[in-house]
């Protein structure tokens, strides 16, 4: 943790601000962020995507040496903590000093419960008033992941689609157990690991029922692709969360998927997550 004209928190694997290509805290608040690679930065919605020093360009050329934080792409998002959003960040769980800090805290909590999110890199804050504080969140790009929408648009192999749906099922159940409400989840903000041959194992802990479920369906844990959350707008901690919110979320995702998933895939997911009772066609409940 470092103080630089405000507040700066770096992940353990980031030795310094200079390792990110910046020279001061204010560089992270610039538009685009002022780094040694800013000439290659590009806007993606509310975020800037900025290469780390030493990251090759599209032609494979390296313009500078790495500075200790590895290579790859950073996502830099700036927040203004004014109005109701700033008030909620300050006084509701998880109570946080800024909007970026709230995102950081939610992501840490999800990771602690075995759920995938982008890797945290840096958190920066400046300003005196808690409700007028500017903040920046820096995360690493999730390599090898695509949106759930893109996955179902492009992947046709039924076994791969089935594994992704099983992973989504377990992930949403674990989100409920983690006590986190993420009402902003969509097919575009949920990412799935595309190459299941090299996928990391799901880190869902202490879930004996899910282990039995995987065995019953002849699915090895390491064969399930990871599902990652990337949007934390309106995220909040809840002490007790029943299935109602999960049901609403699954219905919303299923409706948004439309023709991207088959009727059988949709019904199978709804039944297994308890949204639809076993009054669905018999072939659904018999799927293994």
PDB file of C-alpha atoms in Angstrom:
ATOM      1  CA  UNK A   1       0.000   0.000   0.000  1.00  0.00           C
ATOM      2  CA  UNK A   2       1.487   3.327  -1.096  1.00  0.00           C
ATOM      3  CA  UNK A   3       0.492   6.955  -0.579  1.00  0.00           C
ATOM      4  CA  UNK A   4       0.964   9.133  -3.670  1.00  0.00           C
ATOM      5  CA  UNK A   5      -0.930  12.479  -3.543  1.00  0.00           C
ATOM      6  CA  UNK A   6      -3.999  10.569  -2.477  1.00  0.00           C
ATOM      7  CA  UNK A   7      -4.400   6.862  -1.978  1.00  0.00           C
ATOM      8  CA  UNK A   8      -2.903   4.052  -4.041  1.00  0.00           C
ATOM      9  CA  UNK A   9      -3.253   0.338  -3.424  1.00  0.00           C
ATOM     10  CA  UNK A  10      -1.304  -2.126  -5.542  1.00  0.00           C
ATOM     11  CA  UNK A  11      -1.819  -5.871  -5.885  1.00  0.00           C
ATOM     12  CA  UNK A  12       0.956  -8.000  -4.327  1.00  0.00           C
ATOM     13  CA  UNK A  13       2.395  -8.916  -7.742  1.00  0.00           C
ATOM     14  CA  UNK A  14       2.723  -5.251  -8.812  1.00  0.00           C
ATOM     15  CA  UNK A  15       5.976  -3.807  -7.424  1.00  0.00           C
ATOM     16  CA  UNK A  16       5.271  -0.141  -8.144  1.00  0.00           C
ATOM     17  CA  UNK A  17       3.212   2.345 -10.098  1.00  0.00           C
ATOM     18  CA  UNK A  18       6.097   2.595 -12.568  1.00  0.00           C
ATOM     19  CA  UNK A  19       5.654  -1.111 -13.352  1.00  0.00           C
ATOM     20  CA  UNK A  20       2.317  -0.151 -14.923  1.00  0.00           C
ATOM     21  CA  UNK A  21       4.001   2.457 -17.099  1.00  0.00           C
ATOM     22  CA  UNK A  22       2.801   5.472 -15.083  1.00  0.00           C
ATOM     23  CA  UNK A  23       4.905   7.914 -13.099  1.00  0.00           C
ATOM     24  CA  UNK A  24       2.321   9.480 -10.766  1.00  0.00           C
ATOM     25  CA  UNK A  25      -1.114   8.856  -9.325  1.00  0.00           C
ATOM     26  CA  UNK A  26      -2.596  11.563 -11.544  1.00  0.00           C
ATOM     27  CA  UNK A  27      -1.505   9.616 -14.635  1.00  0.00           C
ATOM     28  CA  UNK A  28      -4.156   6.993 -13.886  1.00  0.00           C
ATOM     29  CA  UNK A  29      -6.873   9.683 -13.843  1.00  0.00           C
ATOM     30  CA  UNK A  30      -5.928  11.117 -17.252  1.00  0.00           C
ATOM     31  CA  UNK A  31      -8.109  10.474 -20.278  1.00  0.00           C
ATOM     32  CA  UNK A  32      -6.582   8.324 -21.690  1.00  0.00           C
ATOM     33  CA  UNK A  33      -4.323   7.188 -18.839  1.00  0.00           C
ATOM     34  CA  UNK A  34      -0.828   8.620 -19.214  1.00  0.00           C
ATOM     35  CA  UNK A  35       1.494   5.645 -19.497  1.00  0.00           C
ATOM     36  CA  UNK A  36       4.450   4.774 -21.714  1.00  0.00           C
ATOM     37  CA  UNK A  37       2.006   2.789 -23.862  1.00  0.00           C
ATOM     38  CA  UNK A  38      -0.802   5.385 -24.001  1.00  0.00           C
ATOM     39  CA  UNK A  39      -0.387   5.754 -27.775  1.00  0.00           C
ATOM     40  CA  UNK A  40      -1.789   2.221 -28.059  1.00  0.00           C
ATOM     41  CA  UNK A  41      -4.629   2.719 -25.565  1.00  0.00           C
ATOM     42  CA  UNK A  42      -8.177   2.286 -26.840  1.00  0.00           C
ATOM     43  CA  UNK A  43     -11.586   3.044 -25.401  1.00  0.00           C
ATOM     44  CA  UNK A  44     -13.978   0.166 -24.642  1.00  0.00           C
ATOM     45  CA  UNK A  45     -17.218   1.544 -23.222  1.00  0.00           C
ATOM     46  CA  UNK A  46     -16.481   3.149 -19.855  1.00  0.00           C
ATOM     47  CA  UNK A  47     -12.982   1.684 -19.699  1.00  0.00           C
ATOM     48  CA  UNK A  48      -9.633   2.271 -21.296  1.00  0.00           C
ATOM     49  CA  UNK A  49      -7.670  -0.777 -22.421  1.00  0.00           C
ATOM     50  CA  UNK A  50      -3.973  -0.039 -21.994  1.00  0.00           C
ATOM     51  CA  UNK A  51      -1.046  -2.397 -22.726  1.00  0.00           C
ATOM     52  CA  UNK A  52       1.464  -3.037 -19.963  1.00  0.00           C
ATOM     53  CA  UNK A  53       5.040  -2.001 -20.790  1.00  0.00           C
ATOM     54  CA  UNK A  54       6.692  -4.676 -22.912  1.00  0.00           C
ATOM     55  CA  UNK A  55       3.454  -5.962 -24.414  1.00  0.00           C
ATOM     56  CA  UNK A  56       3.922  -6.589 -28.175  1.00  0.00           C
ATOM     57  CA  UNK A  57       1.723  -4.600 -30.554  1.00  0.00           C
ATOM     58  CA  UNK A  58      -0.556  -6.135 -33.181  1.00  0.00           C
ATOM     59  CA  UNK A  59       2.459  -6.737 -35.439  1.00  0.00           C
ATOM     60  CA  UNK A  60       4.365  -8.526 -32.696  1.00  0.00           C
ATOM     61  CA  UNK A  61       6.827  -5.686 -32.111  1.00  0.00           C
ATOM     62  CA  UNK A  62       7.906  -4.797 -28.589  1.00  0.00           C
ATOM     63  CA  UNK A  63       8.413  -1.053 -28.052  1.00  0.00           C
ATOM     64  CA  UNK A  64       9.735  -1.079 -24.491  1.00  0.00           C
ATOM     65  CA  UNK A  65      10.949  -3.482 -21.824  1.00  0.00           C
ATOM     66  CA  UNK A  66       8.643  -4.977 -19.193  1.00  0.00           C
ATOM     67  CA  UNK A  67       8.878  -3.183 -15.854  1.00  0.00           C
ATOM     68  CA  UNK A  68       8.064  -5.920 -13.391  1.00  0.00           C
ATOM     69  CA  UNK A  69       4.294  -6.422 -13.704  1.00  0.00           C
ATOM     70  CA  UNK A  70       4.375  -8.794 -16.641  1.00  0.00           C
ATOM     71  CA  UNK A  71       2.796  -8.118 -20.005  1.00  0.00           C
ATOM     72  CA  UNK A  72      -0.751  -8.082 -21.290  1.00  0.00           C
ATOM     73  CA  UNK A  73      -3.646  -5.637 -21.282  1.00  0.00           C
ATOM     74  CA  UNK A  74      -4.984  -3.524 -18.441  1.00  0.00           C
ATOM     75  CA  UNK A  75      -8.557  -2.318 -18.045  1.00  0.00           C
ATOM     76  CA  UNK A  76      -8.642   1.138 -16.457  1.00  0.00           C
ATOM     77  CA  UNK A  77     -12.015   2.453 -15.261  1.00  0.00           C
ATOM     78  CA  UNK A  78     -12.611   5.827 -13.645  1.00  0.00           C
ATOM     79  CA  UNK A  79     -15.419   6.530 -11.167  1.00  0.00           C
ATOM     80  CA  UNK A  80     -16.958   9.684  -9.663  1.00  0.00           C
ATOM     81  CA  UNK A  81     -18.392   9.049  -6.201  1.00  0.00           C
ATOM     82  CA  UNK A  82     -21.007  11.781  -6.217  1.00  0.00           C
ATOM     83  CA  UNK A  83     -24.751  11.447  -5.686  1.00  0.00           C
ATOM     84  CA  UNK A  84     -26.610   8.368  -4.556  1.00  0.00           C
ATOM     85  CA  UNK A  85     -23.992   5.941  -5.896  1.00  0.00           C
ATOM     86  CA  UNK A  86     -21.316   7.514  -3.712  1.00  0.00           C
ATOM     87  CA  UNK A  87     -23.619   7.504  -0.685  1.00  0.00           C
ATOM     88  CA  UNK A  88     -24.440   3.822  -1.175  1.00  0.00           C
ATOM     89  CA  UNK A  89     -20.753   2.912  -1.570  1.00  0.00           C
ATOM     90  CA  UNK A  90     -19.989   4.667   1.689  1.00  0.00           C
ATOM     91  CA  UNK A  91     -22.857   3.475   3.871  1.00  0.00           C
ATOM     92  CA  UNK A  92     -24.056   0.075   2.564  1.00  0.00           C
ATOM     93  CA  UNK A  93     -22.255  -3.268   2.538  1.00  0.00           C
ATOM     94  CA  UNK A  94     -19.538  -3.565   1.528  1.00  0.00           C
ATOM     95  CA  UNK A  95     -18.824  -0.113   2.982  1.00  0.00           C
ATOM     96  CA  UNK A  96     -16.121   1.428   0.833  1.00  0.00           C
ATOM     97  CA  UNK A  97     -14.280   4.727   0.547  1.00  0.00           C
ATOM     98  CA  UNK A  98     -15.128   5.089  -3.166  1.00  0.00           C
ATOM     99  CA  UNK A  99     -16.922   3.367  -6.030  1.00  0.00           C
ATOM    100  CA  UNK A 100     -13.681   1.807  -7.276  1.00  0.00           C
ATOM    101  CA  UNK A 101     -12.992   0.541  -3.738  1.00  0.00           C
ATOM    102  CA  UNK A 102     -16.481  -0.998  -3.647  1.00  0.00           C
ATOM    103  CA  UNK A 103     -15.748  -2.889  -6.874  1.00  0.00           C
ATOM    104  CA  UNK A 104     -12.403  -3.992  -5.402  1.00  0.00           C
ATOM    105  CA  UNK A 105     -14.053  -5.250  -2.203  1.00  0.00           C
ATOM    106  CA  UNK A 106     -16.782  -7.135  -4.067  1.00  0.00           C
ATOM    107  CA  UNK A 107     -14.243  -8.786  -6.359  1.00  0.00           C
ATOM    108  CA  UNK A 108     -12.046  -9.804  -3.410  1.00  0.00           C
ATOM    109  CA  UNK A 109     -15.081 -11.333  -1.685  1.00  0.00           C
ATOM    110  CA  UNK A 110     -16.073 -13.286  -4.800  1.00  0.00           C
ATOM    111  CA  UNK A 111     -12.532 -14.564  -5.293  1.00  0.00           C
ATOM    112  CA  UNK A 112     -12.411 -15.665  -1.651  1.00  0.00           C
ATOM    113  CA  UNK A 113     -15.502 -17.789  -2.370  1.00  0.00           C
ATOM    114  CA  UNK A 114     -13.890 -19.428  -5.398  1.00  0.00           C
ATOM    115  CA  UNK A 115     -15.609 -17.300  -8.039  1.00  0.00           C
ATOM    116  CA  UNK A 116     -13.694 -15.892 -10.988  1.00  0.00           C
ATOM    117  CA  UNK A 117     -13.313 -12.161 -11.664  1.00  0.00           C
ATOM    118  CA  UNK A 118     -10.693 -10.094 -13.474  1.00  0.00           C
ATOM    119  CA  UNK A 119      -7.379  -9.978 -11.617  1.00  0.00           C
ATOM    120  CA  UNK A 120      -7.029  -6.883  -9.452  1.00  0.00           C
ATOM    121  CA  UNK A 121      -4.031  -4.666 -10.210  1.00  0.00           C
ATOM    122  CA  UNK A 122      -4.451  -1.224  -8.623  1.00  0.00           C
ATOM    123  CA  UNK A 123      -6.898   1.051  -6.824  1.00  0.00           C
ATOM    124  CA  UNK A 124      -6.390   4.826  -6.801  1.00  0.00           C
ATOM    125  CA  UNK A 125      -8.385   7.558  -5.036  1.00  0.00           C
ATOM    126  CA  UNK A 126      -8.085  11.314  -4.808  1.00  0.00           C
ATOM    127  CA  UNK A 127     -10.209  14.093  -3.369  1.00  0.00           C
ATOM    128  CA  UNK A 128     -11.102  15.243   0.138  1.00  0.00           C
ATOM    129  CA  UNK A 129     -14.850  14.746   0.330  1.00  0.00           C
ATOM    130  CA  UNK A 130     -15.910  11.073   0.633  1.00  0.00           C
ATOM    131  CA  UNK A 131     -18.987  11.754  -1.509  1.00  0.00           C
ATOM    132  CA  UNK A 132     -17.016  13.662  -4.150  1.00  0.00           C
ATOM    133  CA  UNK A 133     -14.011  11.386  -4.386  1.00  0.00           C
ATOM    134  CA  UNK A 134     -12.633  10.314  -7.733  1.00  0.00           C
ATOM    135  CA  UNK A 135     -11.334   6.793  -8.032  1.00  0.00           C
ATOM    136  CA  UNK A 136      -9.775   4.438 -10.573  1.00  0.00           C
ATOM    137  CA  UNK A 137      -9.818   0.656 -10.714  1.00  0.00           C
ATOM    138  CA  UNK A 138      -7.190  -1.208 -12.743  1.00  0.00           C
ATOM    139  CA  UNK A 139      -7.613  -4.887 -13.617  1.00  0.00           C
ATOM    140  CA  UNK A 140      -5.936  -7.325 -15.978  1.00  0.00           C
ATOM    141  CA  UNK A 141      -7.601  -8.497 -19.154  1.00  0.00           C
ATOM    142  CA  UNK A 142      -9.044 -12.001 -18.842  1.00  0.00           C
ATOM    143  CA  UNK A 143      -7.188 -13.878 -21.567  1.00  0.00           C
ATOM    144  CA  UNK A 144      -8.872 -16.886 -23.103  1.00  0.00           C
ATOM    145  CA  UNK A 145     -12.375 -15.789 -22.096  1.00  0.00           C
ATOM    146  CA  UNK A 146     -15.284 -14.705 -24.280  1.00  0.00           C
ATOM    147  CA  UNK A 147     -18.724 -13.440 -23.370  1.00  0.00           C
ATOM    148  CA  UNK A 148     -21.413 -16.035 -22.833  1.00  0.00           C
ATOM    149  CA  UNK A 149     -23.248 -14.503 -25.794  1.00  0.00           C
ATOM    150  CA  UNK A 150     -20.248 -14.951 -28.092  1.00  0.00           C
ATOM    151  CA  UNK A 151     -19.711 -18.479 -26.812  1.00  0.00           C
ATOM    152  CA  UNK A 152     -23.206 -19.646 -27.690  1.00  0.00           C
ATOM    153  CA  UNK A 153     -23.106 -17.778 -30.999  1.00  0.00           C
ATOM    154  CA  UNK A 154     -19.930 -19.513 -32.129  1.00  0.00           C
ATOM    155  CA  UNK A 155     -19.647 -22.867 -30.327  1.00  0.00           C
ATOM    156  CA  UNK A 156     -21.758 -25.620 -31.872  1.00  0.00           C
ATOM    157  CA  UNK A 157     -20.295 -28.747 -30.245  1.00  0.00           C
ATOM    158  CA  UNK A 158     -22.981 -29.992 -27.857  1.00  0.00           C
ATOM    159  CA  UNK A 159     -20.493 -31.335 -25.288  1.00  0.00           C
ATOM    160  CA  UNK A 160     -18.769 -27.946 -24.971  1.00  0.00           C
ATOM    161  CA  UNK A 161     -22.089 -26.122 -24.663  1.00  0.00           C
ATOM    162  CA  UNK A 162     -23.230 -28.631 -22.043  1.00  0.00           C
ATOM    163  CA  UNK A 163     -20.102 -28.139 -19.948  1.00  0.00           C
ATOM    164  CA  UNK A 164     -20.523 -24.363 -20.100  1.00  0.00           C
ATOM    165  CA  UNK A 165     -24.133 -24.643 -18.894  1.00  0.00           C
ATOM    166  CA  UNK A 166     -23.109 -26.939 -16.040  1.00  0.00           C
ATOM    167  CA  UNK A 167     -20.392 -24.478 -15.042  1.00  0.00           C
ATOM    168  CA  UNK A 168     -22.900 -21.616 -15.149  1.00  0.00           C
ATOM    169  CA  UNK A 169     -25.252 -23.628 -12.945  1.00  0.00           C
ATOM    170  CA  UNK A 170     -22.612 -24.235 -10.263  1.00  0.00           C
ATOM    171  CA  UNK A 171     -21.339 -20.668 -10.468  1.00  0.00           C
ATOM    172  CA  UNK A 172     -24.770 -19.134  -9.857  1.00  0.00           C
ATOM    173  CA  UNK A 173     -25.370 -21.483  -6.932  1.00  0.00           C
ATOM    174  CA  UNK A 174     -22.044 -20.464  -5.411  1.00  0.00           C
ATOM    175  CA  UNK A 175     -22.815 -16.775  -5.965  1.00  0.00           C
ATOM    176  CA  UNK A 176     -25.931 -17.267  -3.868  1.00  0.00           C
ATOM    177  CA  UNK A 177     -23.923 -18.992  -1.131  1.00  0.00           C
ATOM    178  CA  UNK A 178     -21.378 -16.162  -1.182  1.00  0.00           C
ATOM    179  CA  UNK A 179     -24.140 -13.747  -0.170  1.00  0.00           C
ATOM    180  CA  UNK A 180     -23.620 -11.371  -3.094  1.00  0.00           C
ATOM    181  CA  UNK A 181     -26.337  -9.832  -5.212  1.00  0.00           C
ATOM    182  CA  UNK A 182     -25.275  -8.924  -8.775  1.00  0.00           C
ATOM    183  CA  UNK A 183     -28.426  -7.647 -10.479  1.00  0.00           C
ATOM    184  CA  UNK A 184     -26.489  -6.322 -13.487  1.00  0.00           C
ATOM    185  CA  UNK A 185     -25.431  -9.735 -14.840  1.00  0.00           C
ATOM    186  CA  UNK A 186     -26.007 -10.182 -18.580  1.00  0.00           C
ATOM    187  CA  UNK A 187     -24.866 -12.509 -21.353  1.00  0.00           C
ATOM    188  CA  UNK A 188     -22.253  -9.881 -22.234  1.00  0.00           C
ATOM    189  CA  UNK A 189     -20.821  -9.412 -18.736  1.00  0.00           C
ATOM    190  CA  UNK A 190     -20.585 -13.121 -17.928  1.00  0.00           C
ATOM    191  CA  UNK A 191     -17.465 -14.597 -19.501  1.00  0.00           C
ATOM    192  CA  UNK A 192     -16.677 -18.250 -20.157  1.00  0.00           C
ATOM    193  CA  UNK A 193     -13.266 -19.780 -20.725  1.00  0.00           C
ATOM    194  CA  UNK A 194     -13.184 -20.718 -24.376  1.00  0.00           C
ATOM    195  CA  UNK A 195     -10.516 -23.436 -24.467  1.00  0.00           C
ATOM    196  CA  UNK A 196     -11.804 -26.096 -22.098  1.00  0.00           C
ATOM    197  CA  UNK A 197      -8.730 -28.291 -22.618  1.00  0.00           C
ATOM    198  CA  UNK A 198      -6.621 -25.820 -20.635  1.00  0.00           C
ATOM    199  CA  UNK A 199      -9.294 -24.477 -18.330  1.00  0.00           C
ATOM    200  CA  UNK A 200      -8.638 -23.970 -14.673  1.00  0.00           C
ATOM    201  CA  UNK A 201     -10.589 -26.070 -12.219  1.00  0.00           C
ATOM    202  CA  UNK A 202     -13.651 -24.561 -10.654  1.00  0.00           C
ATOM    203  CA  UNK A 203     -12.627 -23.442  -7.188  1.00  0.00           C
ATOM    204  CA  UNK A 204     -15.984 -24.014  -5.583  1.00  0.00           C
ATOM    205  CA  UNK A 205     -15.209 -25.138  -2.069  1.00  0.00           C
ATOM    206  CA  UNK A 206     -17.010 -27.355   0.407  1.00  0.00           C
ATOM    207  CA  UNK A 207     -19.879 -28.254  -1.892  1.00  0.00           C
ATOM    208  CA  UNK A 208     -20.360 -31.992  -1.502  1.00  0.00           C
ATOM    209  CA  UNK A 209     -23.661 -31.931  -3.376  1.00  0.00           C
ATOM    210  CA  UNK A 210     -22.004 -30.363  -6.408  1.00  0.00           C
ATOM    211  CA  UNK A 211     -19.236 -32.990  -6.318  1.00  0.00           C
ATOM    212  CA  UNK A 212     -21.884 -35.712  -6.395  1.00  0.00           C
ATOM    213  CA  UNK A 213     -23.662 -33.892  -9.199  1.00  0.00           C
ATOM    214  CA  UNK A 214     -20.493 -33.798 -11.319  1.00  0.00           C
ATOM    215  CA  UNK A 215     -19.855 -37.503 -10.702  1.00  0.00           C
ATOM    216  CA  UNK A 216     -23.425 -38.381 -11.629  1.00  0.00           C
ATOM    217  CA  UNK A 217     -23.138 -36.488 -14.916  1.00  0.00           C
ATOM    218  CA  UNK A 218     -19.702 -37.937 -15.680  1.00  0.00           C
ATOM    219  CA  UNK A 219     -18.088 -34.509 -15.647  1.00  0.00           C
ATOM    220  CA  UNK A 220     -14.608 -34.089 -14.197  1.00  0.00           C
ATOM    221  CA  UNK A 221     -14.223 -30.839 -12.267  1.00  0.00           C
ATOM    222  CA  UNK A 222     -11.183 -29.762 -14.268  1.00  0.00           C
ATOM    223  CA  UNK A 223     -13.151 -30.270 -17.484  1.00  0.00           C
ATOM    224  CA  UNK A 224     -15.609 -27.522 -16.660  1.00  0.00           C
ATOM    225  CA  UNK A 225     -14.718 -24.101 -18.112  1.00  0.00           C
ATOM    226  CA  UNK A 226     -14.460 -21.240 -15.648  1.00  0.00           C
ATOM    227  CA  UNK A 227     -17.221 -18.607 -15.596  1.00  0.00           C
ATOM    228  CA  UNK A 228     -16.115 -15.074 -14.700  1.00  0.00           C
ATOM    229  CA  UNK A 229     -18.077 -12.036 -13.520  1.00  0.00           C
ATOM    230  CA  UNK A 230     -17.012  -8.685 -14.985  1.00  0.00           C
ATOM    231  CA  UNK A 231     -19.760  -6.226 -14.009  1.00  0.00           C
ATOM    232  CA  UNK A 232     -20.321  -5.148 -10.401  1.00  0.00           C
ATOM    233  CA  UNK A 233     -22.705  -2.211 -10.837  1.00  0.00           C
ATOM    234  CA  UNK A 234     -25.292  -2.235  -8.034  1.00  0.00           C
ATOM    235  CA  UNK A 235     -23.501  -5.154  -6.349  1.00  0.00           C
ATOM    236  CA  UNK A 236     -24.256  -5.563  -2.674  1.00  0.00           C
ATOM    237  CA  UNK A 237     -23.756  -8.026   0.156  1.00  0.00           C
ATOM    238  CA  UNK A 238     -26.876  -9.686   1.522  1.00  0.00           C
ATOM    239  CA  UNK A 239     -27.079 -11.570   4.816  1.00  0.00           C
ATOM    240  CA  UNK A 240     -29.565 -14.124   3.624  1.00  0.00           C
ATOM    241  CA  UNK A 241     -30.436 -14.714   0.013  1.00  0.00           C
ATOM    242  CA  UNK A 242     -33.137 -17.107  -1.019  1.00  0.00           C
ATOM    243  CA  UNK A 243     -33.559 -18.611  -4.462  1.00  0.00           C
ATOM    244  CA  UNK A 244     -35.957 -15.908  -5.692  1.00  0.00           C
ATOM    245  CA  UNK A 245     -33.227 -13.620  -7.007  1.00  0.00           C
ATOM    246  CA  UNK A 246     -31.400 -16.533  -8.619  1.00  0.00           C
ATOM    247  CA  UNK A 247     -34.621 -17.619 -10.300  1.00  0.00           C
ATOM    248  CA  UNK A 248     -35.219 -14.127 -11.660  1.00  0.00           C
ATOM    249  CA  UNK A 249     -31.635 -13.898 -12.897  1.00  0.00           C
ATOM    250  CA  UNK A 250     -31.791 -17.265 -14.640  1.00  0.00           C
ATOM    251  CA  UNK A 251     -35.103 -16.395 -16.294  1.00  0.00           C
ATOM    252  CA  UNK A 252     -33.588 -13.125 -17.510  1.00  0.00           C
ATOM    253  CA  UNK A 253     -30.515 -14.874 -18.930  1.00  0.00           C
ATOM    254  CA  UNK A 254     -32.620 -17.583 -20.556  1.00  0.00           C
ATOM    255  CA  UNK A 255     -34.920 -15.025 -22.178  1.00  0.00           C
ATOM    256  CA  UNK A 256     -31.973 -12.934 -23.358  1.00  0.00           C
ATOM    257  CA  UNK A 257     -30.333 -16.010 -24.880  1.00  0.00           C
ATOM    258  CA  UNK A 258     -33.294 -16.445 -27.190  1.00  0.00           C
ATOM    259  CA  UNK A 259     -32.287 -18.505 -30.210  1.00  0.00           C
ATOM    260  CA  UNK A 260     -28.679 -18.789 -28.995  1.00  0.00           C
ATOM    261  CA  UNK A 261     -29.579 -21.852 -26.911  1.00  0.00           C
ATOM    262  CA  UNK A 262     -31.837 -24.736 -27.783  1.00  0.00           C
ATOM    263  CA  UNK A 263     -35.155 -25.333 -26.065  1.00  0.00           C
ATOM    264  CA  UNK A 264     -33.655 -28.394 -24.409  1.00  0.00           C
ATOM    265  CA  UNK A 265     -30.645 -26.453 -23.088  1.00  0.00           C
ATOM    266  CA  UNK A 266     -32.875 -23.688 -21.721  1.00  0.00           C
ATOM    267  CA  UNK A 267     -35.270 -26.051 -19.966  1.00  0.00           C
ATOM    268  CA  UNK A 268     -32.426 -28.151 -18.574  1.00  0.00           C
ATOM    269  CA  UNK A 269     -30.819 -25.089 -16.981  1.00  0.00           C
ATOM    270  CA  UNK A 270     -34.132 -23.828 -15.604  1.00  0.00           C
ATOM    271  CA  UNK A 271     -35.006 -27.197 -14.067  1.00  0.00           C
ATOM    272  CA  UNK A 272     -31.617 -27.782 -12.485  1.00  0.00           C
ATOM    273  CA  UNK A 273     -31.570 -24.349 -10.904  1.00  0.00           C
ATOM    274  CA  UNK A 274     -35.043 -24.872  -9.514  1.00  0.00           C
ATOM    275  CA  UNK A 275     -36.714 -22.189 -11.645  1.00  0.00           C
ATOM    276  CA  UNK A 276     -39.043 -24.654 -13.367  1.00  0.00           C
ATOM    277  CA  UNK A 277     -40.421 -27.744 -11.683  1.00  0.00           C
ATOM    278  CA  UNK A 278     -40.080 -31.196 -13.195  1.00  0.00           C
ATOM    279  CA  UNK A 279     -43.290 -30.631 -15.128  1.00  0.00           C
ATOM    280  CA  UNK A 280     -40.956 -29.871 -18.027  1.00  0.00           C
ATOM    281  CA  UNK A 281     -40.806 -32.537 -20.779  1.00  0.00           C
ATOM    282  CA  UNK A 282     -39.503 -35.852 -19.464  1.00  0.00           C
ATOM    283  CA  UNK A 283     -36.338 -35.797 -21.570  1.00  0.00           C
ATOM    284  CA  UNK A 284     -35.154 -32.755 -19.626  1.00  0.00           C
ATOM    285  CA  UNK A 285     -35.148 -34.397 -16.197  1.00  0.00           C
ATOM    286  CA  UNK A 286     -33.524 -37.530 -17.619  1.00  0.00           C
ATOM    287  CA  UNK A 287     -30.566 -35.649 -19.108  1.00  0.00           C
ATOM    288  CA  UNK A 288     -27.299 -36.828 -17.557  1.00  0.00           C
TER     289      UNK A 288
END
